């Protein structure tokens, strides 16, 4: 069966520090991969999605970047965090067409102080 | 105007009540419809999935899609405190893999 791993679960970082969140998927090949951010009490904001290694599409211009160095690995990064980067970050995967929905990871709660 | 509108609630009901959660949408190209449940501080999990119009039942949960009205619903029968969560609707066109999510409705079932 397919599983998605996302870590860390919680992270507190100072303003101006770098960020690296990692997500890996097991049990499937060539998945679509997604990074979302969810502010408290708000909906899901798509940040990046990827249909293959090295292929990244950005939805929202911001202080973040994403990379996909391997087929089932998706990394969210920042060189210098801002207070506004605080939030709940979710990684997700889907089959190519996405017709059966996305499967989400357990999320990373990031607090920038 | 958002493509998908969902009343954020909060919605509070007594245990055993029938709960109705709804979303409206404007994009007539949406063909796939899903409901996700998200517990506090957890990732959303897929609860129900339907294609095109019609009903789908799974235990205490029933999903309805009315494409003519661009309206989808999730019914929860005999609601339990463990159903307390945020429920998000999501929709997708036939082409592409992009899901469009509602903002989510926060539900509390009181024992």
Coordinates of C-alpha atoms in Angstrom, one line a residue:
Chain A
X1 CA 0.0 0.0 0.0
X2 CA 1.0 3.6 -0.5
X3 CA 2.2 5.7 2.4
X4 CA 3.4 9.3 2.6
X5 CA 5.8 10.5 5.2
X6 CA 6.3 14.1 6.2
X7 CA 8.6 15.5 8.8
X8 CA 9.2 17.2 11.1
X9 CA 5.8 17.4 12.8
X10 CA 6.5 20.6 14.6
X11 CA 9.2 23.2 13.9
X12 CA 10.0 26.6 15.6
X13 CA 12.4 28.7 13.6
X14 CA 13.7 32.3 14.0
X15 CA 13.1 34.9 11.4
X16 CA 15.8 34.9 8.8
X17 CA 16.8 31.2 9.3
X18 CA 16.6 28.6 6.5
X19 CA 13.9 26.0 6.1
X20 CA 13.8 22.5 4.7
X21 CA 10.7 20.3 4.9
X22 CA 10.9 16.8 3.4
X23 CA 8.2 14.6 2.1
X24 CA 8.5 11.0 0.7
X25 CA 6.0 8.6 -0.8
X26 CA 6.3 4.9 -0.7
X27 CA 4.5 2.2 -2.7
X28 CA 3.9 4.1 -5.9
X29 CA 5.8 5.4 -8.9
X30 CA 5.6 8.7 -10.8
X31 CA 3.2 10.3 -8.4
X32 CA 2.1 13.9 -8.7
X33 CA 3.4 15.7 -5.6
X34 CA 2.0 18.8 -3.9
X35 CA 2.9 21.3 -1.2
X36 CA 0.0 23.1 0.5
X37 CA -0.1 25.7 3.3
X38 CA -3.0 26.1 5.7
X39 CA -3.3 29.1 7.9
X40 CA -5.2 28.8 11.1
X41 CA -8.9 28.4 10.5
X42 CA -8.4 28.8 6.7
X43 CA -8.5 26.7 3.7
X44 CA -5.7 25.0 1.7
X45 CA -3.4 27.1 -0.4
X46 CA -1.5 25.3 -3.1
X47 CA 2.1 26.4 -3.1
X48 CA 3.9 24.0 -5.5
X49 CA 3.1 20.9 -7.5
X50 CA 5.3 18.5 -9.4
X51 CA 4.6 16.0 -12.1
X52 CA 8.1 14.6 -12.3
X53 CA 11.7 14.8 -11.2
X54 CA 13.0 18.4 -11.5
X55 CA 9.6 19.6 -12.7
X56 CA 8.1 22.2 -10.3
X57 CA 5.2 24.5 -10.8
X58 CA 4.8 27.5 -8.5
X59 CA 1.3 28.7 -7.7
X60 CA 2.1 31.7 -5.5
X61 CA 5.2 33.9 -5.7
X62 CA 6.7 33.9 -2.3
X63 CA 9.7 33.3 0.0
X64 CA 9.6 29.5 -0.6
X65 CA 10.9 27.1 -3.2
X66 CA 10.4 23.4 -3.9
X67 CA 12.6 20.7 -5.4
X68 CA 12.0 17.1 -6.4
X69 CA 15.4 15.4 -6.5
X70 CA 14.0 11.9 -6.7
X71 CA 10.7 10.4 -8.0
X72 CA 9.1 10.1 -4.6
X73 CA 10.8 12.9 -2.7
X74 CA 9.6 16.5 -2.5
X75 CA 11.3 19.2 -0.5
X76 CA 10.1 22.6 0.5
X77 CA 12.7 25.2 1.3
X78 CA 13.4 28.8 2.2
X79 CA 16.7 30.7 2.4
X80 CA 15.3 33.2 5.0
X81 CA 12.1 32.7 6.8
X82 CA 9.6 35.5 7.4
X83 CA 7.0 35.8 10.2
X84 CA 4.4 35.4 7.5
X85 CA 5.7 31.9 6.6
X86 CA 4.2 30.5 9.8
X87 CA 1.5 28.0 9.2
X88 CA 0.6 24.3 8.7
X89 CA 2.4 22.8 5.7
X90 CA 1.0 19.7 4.1
X91 CA 2.5 17.5 1.5
X92 CA 0.2 15.4 -0.7
X93 CA 0.5 12.9 -3.6
X94 CA -1.9 11.7 -6.3
X95 CA -1.9 9.4 -9.2
X96 CA -1.3 11.0 -12.6
X97 CA -4.8 12.2 -13.3
X98 CA -5.7 12.9 -9.7
X99 CA -9.2 11.6 -10.3
X100 CA -9.2 9.7 -7.1
X101 CA -8.2 12.6 -5.0
X102 CA -5.0 13.4 -3.1
X103 CA -3.5 11.6 -0.1
X104 CA -2.1 14.0 2.4
X105 CA 0.8 13.7 4.9
X106 CA 0.4 14.4 8.6
X107 CA 1.6 18.0 8.2
X108 CA 4.3 20.2 9.7
X109 CA 3.3 23.0 12.0
X110 CA 5.9 25.8 11.4
X111 CA 6.1 28.8 13.8
X112 CA 8.5 31.5 12.8
X113 CA 9.5 33.6 15.8
Chain B
X1 CA -16.1 35.0 -6.7
X2 CA -14.5 31.8 -5.5
X3 CA -15.0 28.7 -7.7
X4 CA -16.1 26.7 -4.6
X5 CA -18.1 28.2 -1.8
X6 CA -18.4 26.4 1.6
X7 CA -19.9 27.8 4.7
X8 CA -17.1 27.8 7.3
X9 CA -19.5 27.3 10.2
X10 CA -18.8 26.6 13.0
X11 CA -21.6 24.0 13.1
X12 CA -22.5 22.5 16.5
X13 CA -25.0 19.6 16.8
X14 CA -26.0 17.1 19.5
X15 CA -24.9 13.5 19.3
X16 CA -27.2 11.5 17.2
X17 CA -28.2 14.4 14.9
X18 CA -28.2 14.3 11.2
X19 CA -25.6 16.7 9.8
X20 CA -25.8 18.3 6.4
X21 CA -22.6 19.9 4.9
X22 CA -22.8 21.6 1.6
X23 CA -20.7 23.2 -1.1
X24 CA -21.7 25.2 -4.2
X25 CA -19.5 25.7 -7.2
X26 CA -19.4 27.8 -10.4
X27 CA -17.3 25.7 -12.7
X28 CA -19.6 23.4 -14.8
X29 CA -16.5 21.4 -15.9
X30 CA -16.1 19.8 -12.5
X31 CA -16.8 16.1 -12.7
X32 CA -15.1 14.6 -9.7
X33 CA -16.3 15.4 -6.2
X34 CA -14.7 14.6 -2.9
X35 CA -15.1 15.1 0.8
X36 CA -12.2 15.3 3.2
X37 CA -12.2 15.1 6.9
X38 CA -9.5 16.9 8.9
X39 CA -9.0 16.5 12.6
X40 CA -7.2 19.2 14.5
X41 CA -3.5 19.4 13.7
X42 CA -3.8 16.5 11.2
X43 CA -3.7 16.2 7.5
X44 CA -7.0 15.9 5.6
X45 CA -8.2 12.3 4.8
X46 CA -10.4 11.4 2.0
X47 CA -13.8 10.5 3.2
X48 CA -16.0 10.2 0.2
X49 CA -15.5 10.3 -3.6
X50 CA -18.1 10.5 -6.3
X51 CA -18.1 11.0 -10.1
X52 CA -20.6 13.2 -11.8
X53 CA -24.1 13.3 -10.4
X54 CA -25.8 11.0 -8.0
X55 CA -25.6 9.6 -4.5
X56 CA -23.0 7.5 -2.8
X57 CA -23.4 5.9 0.6
X58 CA -20.7 4.6 3.0
X59 CA -21.9 3.6 6.4
X60 CA -23.3 6.7 8.2
X61 CA -22.1 9.0 5.4
X62 CA -23.9 9.9 2.2
X63 CA -22.5 12.1 -0.5
X64 CA -24.9 13.8 -3.0
X65 CA -24.0 15.6 -6.2
X66 CA -26.5 17.8 -8.1
X67 CA -24.7 19.0 -11.2
X68 CA -27.7 20.9 -12.5
X69 CA -27.7 23.1 -9.4
X70 CA -23.9 23.0 -9.0
X71 CA -24.4 21.8 -5.4
X72 CA -22.9 19.0 -3.4
X73 CA -23.8 17.7 0.0
X74 CA -22.4 15.3 2.7
X75 CA -24.9 13.9 5.1
X76 CA -23.8 12.3 8.4
X77 CA -26.4 10.1 10.1
X78 CA -26.3 9.4 13.8
X79 CA -23.5 11.8 14.3
X80 CA -20.9 10.9 17.0
X81 CA -18.4 13.1 19.0
X82 CA -15.7 11.4 16.9
X83 CA -17.1 13.1 13.8
X84 CA -16.0 16.5 15.2
X85 CA -13.6 17.8 12.6
X86 CA -13.3 20.2 9.7
X87 CA -14.9 18.9 6.5
X88 CA -13.6 20.1 3.2
X89 CA -15.2 19.6 -0.2
X90 CA -13.0 19.3 -3.3
X91 CA -13.7 19.1 -7.0
X92 CA -11.8 18.4 -10.2
X93 CA -12.3 18.7 -13.9
X94 CA -11.9 15.7 -16.2
X95 CA -8.6 17.0 -17.5
X96 CA -5.6 17.8 -15.4
X97 CA -5.0 16.8 -11.8
X98 CA -5.8 20.0 -10.0
X99 CA -8.2 19.8 -7.1
X100 CA -10.1 22.9 -6.0
X101 CA -10.9 22.9 -2.3
X102 CA -13.6 24.6 -0.3
X103 CA -12.6 26.5 2.8
X104 CA -13.9 23.8 5.1
X105 CA -16.8 23.6 7.6
X106 CA -15.9 23.1 11.3
X107 CA -18.2 20.6 12.9
X108 CA -18.6 19.9 16.6
X109 CA -20.8 17.0 17.8
X110 CA -21.6 17.4 21.5
X111 CA -22.2 14.3 23.6

